[in-house]
Coordinates of C-alpha atoms in Angstrom, one line a residue:
X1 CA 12.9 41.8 -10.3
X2 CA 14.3 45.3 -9.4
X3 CA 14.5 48.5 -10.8
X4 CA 17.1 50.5 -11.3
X5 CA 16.1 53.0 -8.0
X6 CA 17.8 49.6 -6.1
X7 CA 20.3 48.9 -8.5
X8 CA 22.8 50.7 -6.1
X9 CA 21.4 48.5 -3.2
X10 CA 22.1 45.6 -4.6
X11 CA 25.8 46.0 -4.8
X12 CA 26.2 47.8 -1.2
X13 CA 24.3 44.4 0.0
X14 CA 27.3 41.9 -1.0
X15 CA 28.7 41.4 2.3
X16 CA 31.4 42.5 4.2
X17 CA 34.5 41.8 3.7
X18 CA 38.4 42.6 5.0
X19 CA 41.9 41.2 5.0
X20 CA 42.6 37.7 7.0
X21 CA 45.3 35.8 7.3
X22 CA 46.8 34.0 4.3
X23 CA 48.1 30.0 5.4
X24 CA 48.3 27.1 3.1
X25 CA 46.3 23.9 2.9
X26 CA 44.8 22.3 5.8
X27 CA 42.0 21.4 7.2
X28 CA 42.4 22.5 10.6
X29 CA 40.5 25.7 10.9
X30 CA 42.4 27.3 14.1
X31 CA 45.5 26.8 11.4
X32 CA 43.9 27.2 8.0
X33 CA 41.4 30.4 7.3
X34 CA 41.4 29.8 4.1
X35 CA 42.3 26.5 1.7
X36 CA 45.0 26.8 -0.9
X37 CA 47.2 24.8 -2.8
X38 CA 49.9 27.4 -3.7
X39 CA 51.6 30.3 -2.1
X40 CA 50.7 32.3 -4.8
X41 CA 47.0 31.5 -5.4
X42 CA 46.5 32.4 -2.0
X43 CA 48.3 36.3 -2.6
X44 CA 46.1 36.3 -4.9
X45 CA 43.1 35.8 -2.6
X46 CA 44.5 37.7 -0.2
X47 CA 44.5 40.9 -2.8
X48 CA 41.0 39.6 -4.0
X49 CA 39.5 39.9 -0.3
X50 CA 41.4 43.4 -0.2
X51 CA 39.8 44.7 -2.6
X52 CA 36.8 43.8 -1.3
X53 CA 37.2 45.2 1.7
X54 CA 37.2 48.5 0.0
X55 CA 34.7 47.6 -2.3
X56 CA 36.6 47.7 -5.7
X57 CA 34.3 45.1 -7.0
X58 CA 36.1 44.3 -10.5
X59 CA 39.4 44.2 -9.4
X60 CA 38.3 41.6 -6.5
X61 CA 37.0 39.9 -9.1
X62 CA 40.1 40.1 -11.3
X63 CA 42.0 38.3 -8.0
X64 CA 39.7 36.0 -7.7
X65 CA 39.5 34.4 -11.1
X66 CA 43.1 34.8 -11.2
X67 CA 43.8 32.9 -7.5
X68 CA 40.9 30.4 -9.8
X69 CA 43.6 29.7 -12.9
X70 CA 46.6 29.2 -9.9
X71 CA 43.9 27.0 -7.9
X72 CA 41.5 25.4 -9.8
X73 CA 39.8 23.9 -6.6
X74 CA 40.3 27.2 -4.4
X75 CA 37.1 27.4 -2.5
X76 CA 36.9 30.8 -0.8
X77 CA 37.9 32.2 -4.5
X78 CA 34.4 30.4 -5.8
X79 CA 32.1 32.0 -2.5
X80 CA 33.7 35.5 -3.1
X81 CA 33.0 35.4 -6.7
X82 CA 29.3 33.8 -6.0
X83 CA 28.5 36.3 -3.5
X84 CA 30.0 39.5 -5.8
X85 CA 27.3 38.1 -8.5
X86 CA 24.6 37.4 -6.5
X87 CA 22.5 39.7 -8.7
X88 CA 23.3 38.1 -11.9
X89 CA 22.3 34.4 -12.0
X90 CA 24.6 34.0 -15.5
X91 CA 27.4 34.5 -14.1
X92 CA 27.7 33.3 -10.3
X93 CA 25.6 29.4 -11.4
X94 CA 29.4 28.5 -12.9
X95 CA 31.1 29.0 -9.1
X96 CA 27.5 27.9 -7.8
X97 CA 27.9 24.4 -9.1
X98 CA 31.7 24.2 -8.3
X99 CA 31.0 24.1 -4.8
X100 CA 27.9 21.8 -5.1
X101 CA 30.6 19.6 -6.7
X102 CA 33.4 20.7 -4.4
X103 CA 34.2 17.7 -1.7
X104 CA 33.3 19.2 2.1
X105 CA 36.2 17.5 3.5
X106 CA 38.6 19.0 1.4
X107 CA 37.5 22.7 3.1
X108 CA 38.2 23.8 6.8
X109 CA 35.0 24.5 8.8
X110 CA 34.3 27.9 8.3
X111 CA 34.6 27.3 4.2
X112 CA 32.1 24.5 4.7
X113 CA 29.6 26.9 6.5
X114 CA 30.2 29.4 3.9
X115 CA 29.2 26.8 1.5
X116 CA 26.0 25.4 3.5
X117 CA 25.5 28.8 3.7
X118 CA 25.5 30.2 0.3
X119 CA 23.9 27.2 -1.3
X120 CA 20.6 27.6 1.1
X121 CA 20.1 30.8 0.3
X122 CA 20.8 30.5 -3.3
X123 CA 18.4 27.5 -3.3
X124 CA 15.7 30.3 -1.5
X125 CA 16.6 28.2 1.9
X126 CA 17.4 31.8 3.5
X127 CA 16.3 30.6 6.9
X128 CA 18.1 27.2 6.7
X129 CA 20.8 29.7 5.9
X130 CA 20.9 31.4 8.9
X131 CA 20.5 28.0 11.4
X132 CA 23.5 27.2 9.6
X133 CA 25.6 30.4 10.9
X134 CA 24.1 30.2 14.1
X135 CA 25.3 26.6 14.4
X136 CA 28.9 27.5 14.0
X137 CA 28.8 30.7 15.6
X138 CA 27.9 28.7 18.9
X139 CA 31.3 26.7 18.5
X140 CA 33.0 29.9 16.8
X141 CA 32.0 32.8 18.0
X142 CA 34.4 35.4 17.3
X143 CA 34.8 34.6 13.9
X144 CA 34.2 37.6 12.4
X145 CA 33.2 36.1 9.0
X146 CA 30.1 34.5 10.3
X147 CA 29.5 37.4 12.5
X148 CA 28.8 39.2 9.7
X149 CA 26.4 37.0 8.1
X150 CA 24.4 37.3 10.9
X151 CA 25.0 40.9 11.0
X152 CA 23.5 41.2 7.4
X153 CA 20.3 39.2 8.0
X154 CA 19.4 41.3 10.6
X155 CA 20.5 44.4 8.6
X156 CA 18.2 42.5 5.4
X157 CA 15.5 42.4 8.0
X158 CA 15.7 46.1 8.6
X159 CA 15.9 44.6 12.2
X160 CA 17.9 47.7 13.3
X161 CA 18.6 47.0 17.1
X162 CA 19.9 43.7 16.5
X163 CA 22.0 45.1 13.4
X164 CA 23.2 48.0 15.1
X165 CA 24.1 46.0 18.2
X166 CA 26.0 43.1 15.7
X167 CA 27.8 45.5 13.9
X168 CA 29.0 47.4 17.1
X169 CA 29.8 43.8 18.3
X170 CA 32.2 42.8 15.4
X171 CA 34.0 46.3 15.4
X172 CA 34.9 45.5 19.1
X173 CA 36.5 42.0 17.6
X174 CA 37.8 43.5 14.9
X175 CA 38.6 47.5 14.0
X176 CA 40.1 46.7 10.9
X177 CA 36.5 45.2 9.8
X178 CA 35.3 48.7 8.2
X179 CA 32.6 48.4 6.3
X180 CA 30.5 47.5 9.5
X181 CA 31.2 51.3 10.5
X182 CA 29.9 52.1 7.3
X183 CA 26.6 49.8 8.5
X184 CA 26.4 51.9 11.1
X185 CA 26.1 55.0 9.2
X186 CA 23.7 53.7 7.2
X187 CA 21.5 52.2 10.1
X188 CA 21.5 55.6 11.6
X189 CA 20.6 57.5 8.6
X190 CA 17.4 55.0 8.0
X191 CA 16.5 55.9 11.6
X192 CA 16.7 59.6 11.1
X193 CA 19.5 60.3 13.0
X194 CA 21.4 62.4 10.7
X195 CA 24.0 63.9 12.9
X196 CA 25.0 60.1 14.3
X197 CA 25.3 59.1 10.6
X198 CA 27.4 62.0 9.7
X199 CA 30.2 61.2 12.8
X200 CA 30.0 57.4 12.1
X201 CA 30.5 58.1 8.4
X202 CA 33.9 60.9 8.8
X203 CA 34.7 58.4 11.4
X204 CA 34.6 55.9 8.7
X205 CA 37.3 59.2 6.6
X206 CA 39.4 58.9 9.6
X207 CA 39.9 55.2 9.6
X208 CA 40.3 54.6 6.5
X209 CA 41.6 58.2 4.8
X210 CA 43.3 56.2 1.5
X211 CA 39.6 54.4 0.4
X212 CA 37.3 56.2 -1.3
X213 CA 34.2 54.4 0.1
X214 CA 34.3 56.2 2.9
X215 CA 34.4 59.8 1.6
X216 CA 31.4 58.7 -1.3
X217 CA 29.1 57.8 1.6
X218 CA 29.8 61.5 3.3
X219 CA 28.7 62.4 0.4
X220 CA 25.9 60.7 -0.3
X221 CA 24.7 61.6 3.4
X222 CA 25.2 65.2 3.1
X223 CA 23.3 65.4 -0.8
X224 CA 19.9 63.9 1.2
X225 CA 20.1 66.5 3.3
X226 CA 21.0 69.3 0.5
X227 CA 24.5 70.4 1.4
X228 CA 25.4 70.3 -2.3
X229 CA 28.5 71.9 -2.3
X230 CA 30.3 69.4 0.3
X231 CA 28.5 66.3 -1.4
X232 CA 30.5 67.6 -4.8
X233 CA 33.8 68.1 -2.6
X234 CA 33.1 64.3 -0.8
X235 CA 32.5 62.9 -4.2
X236 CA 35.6 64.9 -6.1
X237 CA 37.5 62.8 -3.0
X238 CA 36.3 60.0 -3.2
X239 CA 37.0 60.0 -7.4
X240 CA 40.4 61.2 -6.6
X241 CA 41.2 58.2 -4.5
X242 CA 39.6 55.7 -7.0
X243 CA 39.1 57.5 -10.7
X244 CA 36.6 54.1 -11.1
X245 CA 34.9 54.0 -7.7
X246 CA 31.6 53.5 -9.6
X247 CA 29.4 53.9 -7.0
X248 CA 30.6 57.5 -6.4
X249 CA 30.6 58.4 -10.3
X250 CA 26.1 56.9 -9.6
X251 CA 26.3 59.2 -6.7
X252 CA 27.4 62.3 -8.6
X253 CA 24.7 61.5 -11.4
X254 CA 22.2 62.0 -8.1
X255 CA 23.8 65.2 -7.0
X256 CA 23.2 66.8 -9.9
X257 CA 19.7 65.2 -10.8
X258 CA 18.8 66.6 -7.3
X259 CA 20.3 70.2 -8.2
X260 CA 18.0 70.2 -11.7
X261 CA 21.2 70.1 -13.6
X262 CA 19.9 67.7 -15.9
X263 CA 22.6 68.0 -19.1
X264 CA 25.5 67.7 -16.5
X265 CA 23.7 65.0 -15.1
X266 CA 23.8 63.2 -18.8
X267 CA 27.3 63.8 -19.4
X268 CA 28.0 62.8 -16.0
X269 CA 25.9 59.8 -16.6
X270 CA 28.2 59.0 -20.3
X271 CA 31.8 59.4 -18.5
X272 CA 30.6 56.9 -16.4
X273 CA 29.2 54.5 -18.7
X274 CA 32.8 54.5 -20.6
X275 CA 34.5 53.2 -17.4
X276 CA 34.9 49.7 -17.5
X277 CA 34.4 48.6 -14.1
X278 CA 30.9 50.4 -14.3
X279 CA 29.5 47.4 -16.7
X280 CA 27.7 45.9 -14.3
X281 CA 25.2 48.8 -14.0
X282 CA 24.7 48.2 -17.6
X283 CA 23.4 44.2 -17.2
X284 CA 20.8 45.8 -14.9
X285 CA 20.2 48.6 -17.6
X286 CA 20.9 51.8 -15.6
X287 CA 22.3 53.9 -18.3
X288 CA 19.7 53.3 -20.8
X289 CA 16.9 53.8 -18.0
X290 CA 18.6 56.8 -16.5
X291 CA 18.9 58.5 -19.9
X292 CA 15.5 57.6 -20.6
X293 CA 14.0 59.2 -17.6
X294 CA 16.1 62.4 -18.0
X295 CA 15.0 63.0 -21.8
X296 CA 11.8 63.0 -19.7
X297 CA 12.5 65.4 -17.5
X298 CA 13.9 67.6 -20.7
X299 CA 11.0 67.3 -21.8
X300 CA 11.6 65.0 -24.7
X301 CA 9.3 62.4 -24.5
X302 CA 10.1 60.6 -27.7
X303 CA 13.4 60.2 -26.8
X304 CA 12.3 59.3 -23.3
X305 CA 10.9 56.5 -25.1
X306 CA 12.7 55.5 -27.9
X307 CA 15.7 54.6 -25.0
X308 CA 13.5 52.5 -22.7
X309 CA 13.2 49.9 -26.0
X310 CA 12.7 46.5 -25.6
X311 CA 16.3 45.5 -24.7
X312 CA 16.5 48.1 -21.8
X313 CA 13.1 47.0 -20.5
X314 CA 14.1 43.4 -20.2
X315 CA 17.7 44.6 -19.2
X316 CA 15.5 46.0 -15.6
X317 CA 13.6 43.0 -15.1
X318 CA 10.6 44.0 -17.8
X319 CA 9.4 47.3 -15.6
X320 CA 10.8 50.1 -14.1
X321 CA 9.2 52.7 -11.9
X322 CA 10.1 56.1 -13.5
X323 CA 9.1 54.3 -17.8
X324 CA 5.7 53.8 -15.6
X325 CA 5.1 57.4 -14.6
X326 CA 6.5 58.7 -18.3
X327 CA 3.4 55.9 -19.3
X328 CA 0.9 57.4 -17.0
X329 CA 2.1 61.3 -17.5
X330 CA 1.5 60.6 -21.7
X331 CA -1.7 58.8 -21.3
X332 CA -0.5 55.8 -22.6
X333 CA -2.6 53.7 -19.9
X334 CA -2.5 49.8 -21.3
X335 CA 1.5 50.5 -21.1
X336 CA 1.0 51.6 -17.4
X337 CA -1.0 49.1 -16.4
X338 CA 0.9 46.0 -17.6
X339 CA 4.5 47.7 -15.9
X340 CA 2.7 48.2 -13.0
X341 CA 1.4 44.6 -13.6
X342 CA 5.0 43.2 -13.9
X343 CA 6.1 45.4 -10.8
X344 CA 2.9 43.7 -8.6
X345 CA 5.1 40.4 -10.2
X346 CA 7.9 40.8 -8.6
X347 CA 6.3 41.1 -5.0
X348 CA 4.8 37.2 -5.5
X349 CA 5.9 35.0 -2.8
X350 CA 7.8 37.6 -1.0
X351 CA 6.7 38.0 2.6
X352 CA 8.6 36.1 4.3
X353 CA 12.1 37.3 2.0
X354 CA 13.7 40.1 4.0
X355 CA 15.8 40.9 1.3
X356 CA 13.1 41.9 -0.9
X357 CA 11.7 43.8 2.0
X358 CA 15.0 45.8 2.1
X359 CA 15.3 46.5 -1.3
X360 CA 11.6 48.2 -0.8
X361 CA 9.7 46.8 -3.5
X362 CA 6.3 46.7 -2.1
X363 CA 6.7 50.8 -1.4
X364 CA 8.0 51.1 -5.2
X365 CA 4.7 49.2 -6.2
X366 CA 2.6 51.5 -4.1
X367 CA 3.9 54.8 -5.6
X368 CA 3.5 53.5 -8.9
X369 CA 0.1 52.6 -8.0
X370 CA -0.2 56.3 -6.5
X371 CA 0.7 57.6 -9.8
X372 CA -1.7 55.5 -11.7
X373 CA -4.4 57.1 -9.7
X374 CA -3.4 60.8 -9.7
X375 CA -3.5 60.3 -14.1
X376 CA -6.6 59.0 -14.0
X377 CA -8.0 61.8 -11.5
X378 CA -8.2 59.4 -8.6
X379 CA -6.4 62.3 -6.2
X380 CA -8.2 61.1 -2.7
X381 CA -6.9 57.2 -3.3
X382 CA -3.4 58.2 -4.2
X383 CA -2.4 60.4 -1.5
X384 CA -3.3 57.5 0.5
X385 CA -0.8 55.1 -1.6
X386 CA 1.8 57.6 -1.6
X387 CA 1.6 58.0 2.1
X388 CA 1.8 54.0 2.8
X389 CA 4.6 54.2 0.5
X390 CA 6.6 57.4 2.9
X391 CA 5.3 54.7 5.8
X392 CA 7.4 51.9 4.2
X393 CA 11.0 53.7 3.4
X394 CA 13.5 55.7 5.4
X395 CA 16.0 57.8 3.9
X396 CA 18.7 54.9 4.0
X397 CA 21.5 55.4 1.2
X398 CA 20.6 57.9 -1.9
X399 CA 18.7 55.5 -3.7
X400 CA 16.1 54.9 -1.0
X401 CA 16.2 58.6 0.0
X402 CA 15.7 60.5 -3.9
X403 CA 12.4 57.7 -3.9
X404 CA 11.1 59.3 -0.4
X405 CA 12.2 62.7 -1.4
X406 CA 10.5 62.5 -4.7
X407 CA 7.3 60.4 -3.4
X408 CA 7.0 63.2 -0.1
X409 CA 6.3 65.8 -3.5
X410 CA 4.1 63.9 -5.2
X411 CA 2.0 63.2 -2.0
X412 CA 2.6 67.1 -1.2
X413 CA 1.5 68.0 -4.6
X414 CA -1.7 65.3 -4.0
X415 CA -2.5 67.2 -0.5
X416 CA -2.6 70.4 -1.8
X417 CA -5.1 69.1 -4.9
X418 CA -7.5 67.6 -2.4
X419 CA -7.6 71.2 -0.2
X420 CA -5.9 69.5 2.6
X421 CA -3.9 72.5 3.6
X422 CA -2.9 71.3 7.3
X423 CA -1.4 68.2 6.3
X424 CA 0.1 69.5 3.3
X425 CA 2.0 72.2 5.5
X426 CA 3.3 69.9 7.9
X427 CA 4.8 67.7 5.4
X428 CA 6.6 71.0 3.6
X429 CA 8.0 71.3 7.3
X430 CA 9.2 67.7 7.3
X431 CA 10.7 67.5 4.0
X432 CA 12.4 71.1 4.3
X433 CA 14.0 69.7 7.7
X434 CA 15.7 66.8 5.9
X435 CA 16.7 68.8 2.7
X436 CA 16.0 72.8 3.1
X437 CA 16.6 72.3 -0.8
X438 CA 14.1 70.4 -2.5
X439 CA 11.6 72.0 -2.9
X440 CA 12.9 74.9 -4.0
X441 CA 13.8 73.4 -7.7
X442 CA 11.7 70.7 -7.9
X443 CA 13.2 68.4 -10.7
X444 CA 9.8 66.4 -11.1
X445 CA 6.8 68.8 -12.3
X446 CA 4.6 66.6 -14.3
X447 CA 2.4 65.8 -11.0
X448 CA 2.4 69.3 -10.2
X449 CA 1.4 70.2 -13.3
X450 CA -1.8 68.1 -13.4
X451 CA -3.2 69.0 -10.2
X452 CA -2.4 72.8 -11.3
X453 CA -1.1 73.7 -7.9
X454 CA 1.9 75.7 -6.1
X455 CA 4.6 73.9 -4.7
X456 CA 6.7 76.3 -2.1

């Protein structure tokens, strides 16, 4: 269960990947990397694995189900597929069950760990998962492949030493592996250090100049910290490179969100909904959501509403953060409460699950619950839930870092209701140090608005 604030996160969490070498079948793995039964199934998985590498999910896909009708039995084609739908049970239980069904023997080594692998976690065996990655990586342990599953659990973790450290580990094994420079960036942003993440990330430019994964994360870097103009030159790059690089077209939906240029931000929002590689956003309901919650910031309520129907709703796992606050804002309270009910859901029998701790539901639950309290005139209560909340999220990748940008206002807004003026001051100086920007055009006002205060 995930809203669409982590619907970005979910795709940047499908593993690494990059080019290896292509053989044909064997069983051997110092000969074979991966199985295949025909020269050409295997081009076909090489191009798949690419693609991947640069993260142009639907034409890795396109490979993969192709190097699938040359090589009915390919197994590496059925993990890359499995893993690229990880998110959408529909689709990946068909390659799921192929490789229950798949014979072991008939895969080299490292394809039968990426099955035990893949089938633990899928079966919600995550740590049986990882003993199985450590077992081969203490008979293999420069292979890269399981280097980076270990790389991602601790990165899932939000273990940053170790990830930091892993990643650094694997780009001494391989260069050509990166997407773990990317990592980097993105571990250093979540610690704060901005001008690390901003080397690693034109480092990342350098590398690889002819990708456009690279230039979109400068630019989603420099939006959090408000350097609007480069963001819109990283992103017109990283479009340029790759007209269909989706996840720049969600990041230039961001920039302009953040700038309160709300109708560009629509339009921007319906080019992208037209491109066909985009679709997956729309299982998850992003584009009905994010038009919803910009009516509302229009001001247009009904429409607001009349796009987060029933179909969208159930399209973001029956909740979603921003229909809650539009609930709480209108005074529609029995609404509220049972998406904030449905939200509490999706945190059942998640402590010990790193990957829902990474994809910050339990802060998501306690800003809604802030929000709840502000509408009902609870101020003291939430500033306290949106400050746990700030406690519990960095500003790692835009998605993470509009939610603390937008939760550090509401709890701003909530200090300067209650009179306390100190604390409300040193957080203006905190936010203003990240982004010198926000709070100069705030796009969110209804919070403001009921506490009848002054935002600087």
């Amino acid at each position: 269960m995930k809203t669409a604030l982590v619907v970005l996160a979910l795709l940047l969490t499908v593993f690494a990947l990059v080019v290896g070498g292509a053989y044909l079948w064997s069983t051997a793995p110092d000969e074979a990397p991966w199985t295949a039964r025909s020269p050409e199934a295997l081009g076909e998985l090489e191009a798949g694995i690419e693609d991947l590498s640069r993260r142009y999910f639907r034409d890795a896909i396109l490979h993969f189900e192709r190097a699938l009708e040359l090589d009915s039995e390919m197994p590496a084609a059925r993990f890359f597929l499995a893993q690229i739908y990880s998110e959408l049970p529909n689709q990946r239980e068909d390659y799921l069950e192929a490789l229950r069904d798949t014979d072991p023997q008939r895969m080299n080594e490292r394809e039968r760990m990426l099955r035990e692998y893949l089938l633990a976690v899928a079966d919600g065996r995550r740590a049986e998962g990882g003993e199985v990655v450590a077992a081969y990586l203490a008979n293999q342990p420069d292979d890269p492949w399981a280097l980076d599953l270990q790389c991602s659990s601790a990165w899932l973790a939000r273990d940053w030493n170790e990830a930091e450290a892993c990643y650094r580990r694997l780009l001494k094994l391989d260069p050509n592996w990166v997407d773990a420079q990317g990592r980097l960036g993105y571990i250093a942003m979540a610690r704060g250090r901005f001008d690390e993440a901003e080397e690693l990330f034109r480092t990342y430019a350098y590398i690889a100049p002819d990708q456009a994964a690279p230039h979109a994360a400068v630019g989603q870097l420099v939006t959090v910290l408000g350097r609007y103009e480069e963001a819109q030159q990283a992103i017109d790059r990283a479009l340029e490179i790759k007209g269909d690089f989706c996840e720049a077209h969600h990041y230039q939906v961001s920039l302009l969100v953040l700038q309160n240029q709300l109708e560009q931000a629509m339009a921007a929002l319906g080019e992208m909904e037209q491109i066909p590689a985009c679709s997956i956003y729309e299982q998850f309901g992003v584009f009905c959501g994010t038009r919803s919650w910009l009516h509302y910031l229009m001001g247009d309520v009904a429409a607001a509403e009349a796009e987060m129907d029933a179909t969208c709703l159930d399209a973001r796992g029956g909740w979603d953060a921003s229909y809650h606050r539009v609930s709480a804002m209108t005074g529609d309270t029995q609404r509220a409460a049972e998406l904030l009910a449905k939200a509490r859901q999706g945190l059942e029998g998640k402590d010990d699950d790193p990957e829902a701790r990474t994809y910050f539901l339990e802060a998501i639950v306690l800003h809604m619950e802030g929000v709840q309290k502000a509408a009902d005139g609870d101020w003291a209560t939430a500033c306290e839930l949106f400050r746990a909340a700030d406690q519990d999220v960095q500003y790692w990748m835009i998605s993470r870092a509009g939610f603390k940008l937008r939760n550090r206002q509401d709890l701003l807004t909530c200090l300067k209701q209650q009179g306390r003026v100190e604390e409300a001051e040193a957080l203006v100086q905190e936010i203003t140090a990240i982004n010198p920007e926000y709070l100069g055009s705030p796009t969110v006002t209804d919070l403001i608005e009921l506490a009848g205060v002054e935002i600087p």
